[in-house]
GROMACS .gro file of C-alpha atoms in nm:
model
  106
    1MET     CA    1  -7.857  -6.162   4.063
    2ALA     CA    2  -8.077  -5.860   3.987
    3ASP     CA    3  -8.415  -5.905   3.824
    4THR     CA    4  -8.399  -5.775   3.463
    5GLY     CA    5  -8.757  -5.647   3.483
    6GLU     CA    6  -8.655  -5.416   3.768
    7GLY     CA    7  -8.369  -5.268   3.562
    8VAL     CA    8  -8.603  -5.192   3.273
    9LYS     CA    9  -8.849  -5.028   3.515
   10GLU     CA   10  -8.574  -4.811   3.665
   11GLU     CA   11  -8.461  -4.701   3.319
   12ALA     CA   12  -8.820  -4.613   3.221
   13ASP     CA   13  -8.861  -4.414   3.545
   14TYR     CA   14  -8.532  -4.233   3.480
   15LYS     CA   15  -8.639  -4.135   3.127
   16ARG     CA   16  -8.980  -4.021   3.250
   17LEU     CA   17  -8.823  -3.808   3.524
   18HIS     CA   18  -8.577  -3.648   3.281
   19SER     CA   19  -8.810  -3.594   2.985
   20PHE     CA   20  -8.811  -3.217   3.030
   21PRO     CA   21  -8.566  -2.999   2.838
   22LEU     CA   22  -8.266  -2.881   3.039
   23ILE     CA   23  -8.086  -2.583   2.890
   24ARG     CA   24  -7.714  -2.605   2.957
   25HIS     CA   25  -7.612  -2.286   2.775
   26THR     CA   26  -7.778  -2.032   2.550
   27ASP     CA   27  -7.736  -1.673   2.444
   28MET     CA   28  -8.055  -1.658   2.233
   29PRO     CA   29  -8.321  -1.394   2.292
   30GLU     CA   30  -8.615  -1.525   2.498
   31GLU     CA   31  -8.861  -1.566   2.209
   32MET     CA   32  -8.610  -1.748   1.985
   33ARG     CA   33  -8.496  -1.968   2.275
   34VAL     CA   34  -8.849  -2.081   2.358
   35GLU     CA   35  -8.928  -2.162   1.993
   36ALA     CA   36  -8.599  -2.347   1.939
   37MET     CA   37  -8.639  -2.545   2.260
   38GLU     CA   38  -8.996  -2.648   2.172
   39LEU     CA   39  -8.883  -2.745   1.822
   40CYS     CA   40  -8.599  -2.958   1.963
   41VAL     CA   41  -8.834  -3.137   2.203
   42THR     CA   42  -9.088  -3.202   1.926
   43ALA     CA   43  -8.823  -3.337   1.687
   44CYS     CA   44  -8.660  -3.558   1.952
   45GLU     CA   45  -8.997  -3.705   2.050
   46LYS     CA   46  -9.108  -3.756   1.689
   47TYR     CA   47  -8.780  -3.920   1.582
   48ALA     CA   48  -8.690  -4.090   1.912
   49THR     CA   49  -8.488  -4.361   1.735
   50ASN     CA   50  -8.338  -4.150   1.454
   51ASN     CA   51  -8.123  -3.855   1.563
   52GLU     CA   52  -8.029  -3.772   1.204
   53SER     CA   53  -8.393  -3.713   1.104
   54ALA     CA   54  -8.454  -3.509   1.419
   55ALA     CA   55  -8.150  -3.290   1.345
   56LYS     CA   56  -8.263  -3.244   0.984
   57MET     CA   57  -8.612  -3.138   1.098
   58ILE     CA   58  -8.471  -2.886   1.347
   59LYS     CA   59  -8.226  -2.741   1.091
   60GLU     CA   60  -8.491  -2.701   0.821
   61MET     CA   61  -8.739  -2.533   1.058
   62MET     CA   62  -8.475  -2.299   1.203
   63ASP     CA   63  -8.358  -2.206   0.851
   64LYS     CA   64  -8.717  -2.131   0.753
   65LYS     CA   65  -8.802  -1.934   1.069
   66PHE     CA   66  -8.476  -1.747   1.144
   67GLY     CA   67  -8.281  -1.743   0.815
   68SER     CA   68  -8.025  -1.987   0.676
   69SER     CA   69  -7.696  -2.132   0.806
   70TRP     CA   70  -7.825  -2.318   1.113
   71HIS     CA   71  -7.641  -2.630   1.228
   72VAL     CA   72  -7.766  -2.906   1.459
   73VAL     CA   73  -7.591  -3.188   1.644
   74ILE     CA   74  -7.791  -3.446   1.840
   75GLY     CA   75  -7.644  -3.738   2.032
   76GLU     CA   76  -7.496  -3.878   2.350
   77GLY     CA   77  -7.139  -3.841   2.468
   78PHE     CA   78  -6.996  -3.595   2.217
   79GLY     CA   79  -6.771  -3.293   2.256
   80PHE     CA   80  -6.748  -2.988   2.035
   81GLU     CA   81  -6.589  -2.652   1.981
   82ILE     CA   82  -6.774  -2.415   1.752
   83THR     CA   83  -6.774  -2.060   1.623
   84HIS     CA   84  -7.121  -1.908   1.611
   85GLU     CA   85  -7.299  -1.578   1.563
   86VAL     CA   86  -7.370  -1.394   1.886
   87LYS     CA   87  -7.720  -1.462   2.025
   88ASN     CA   88  -7.762  -1.774   1.810
   89LEU     CA   89  -7.656  -2.071   2.026
   90LEU     CA   90  -7.860  -2.327   2.220
   91TYR     CA   91  -7.710  -2.627   2.401
   92MET     CA   92  -7.959  -2.841   2.589
   93PHE     CA   93  -8.029  -3.191   2.718
   94PHE     CA   94  -8.350  -3.384   2.665
   95GLY     CA   95  -8.466  -3.723   2.789
   96GLY     CA   96  -8.181  -3.763   3.035
   97SER     CA   97  -7.864  -3.804   2.828
   98LEU     CA   98  -7.959  -3.684   2.478
   99ALA     CA   99  -7.779  -3.358   2.400
  100VAL     CA  100  -7.888  -3.109   2.134
  101CYS     CA  101  -7.667  -2.826   2.010
  102VAL     CA  102  -7.816  -2.571   1.769
  103TRP     CA  103  -7.614  -2.277   1.638
  104LYS     CA  104  -7.599  -2.035   1.347
  105CYS     CA  105  -7.291  -1.932   1.157
  106SER     CA  106  -7.263  -1.783   0.811
   0.00000   0.00000   0.00000
């Protein structure tokens, strides 16, 4: 039988190794992409146990910085099909399996 302490250690190591943002798809301009990615990382770290609050923070900051009609989905194991404005989509992973999708449509 495996030691439970070892499993916790492996999970902590996995999360530490995958704590960088991994962009899966984006069509944003470079400056917007960097700001959105940093905002997503900050929100996910600040609200590590509350994805709804993290999504709300990202949406409000993106609305303020880049105009209204931004949408945010944060979670694990979800699928989606969206319509978005060109050059306004970011789909990334953070912390291993946490996915963040940010897009604008009006």
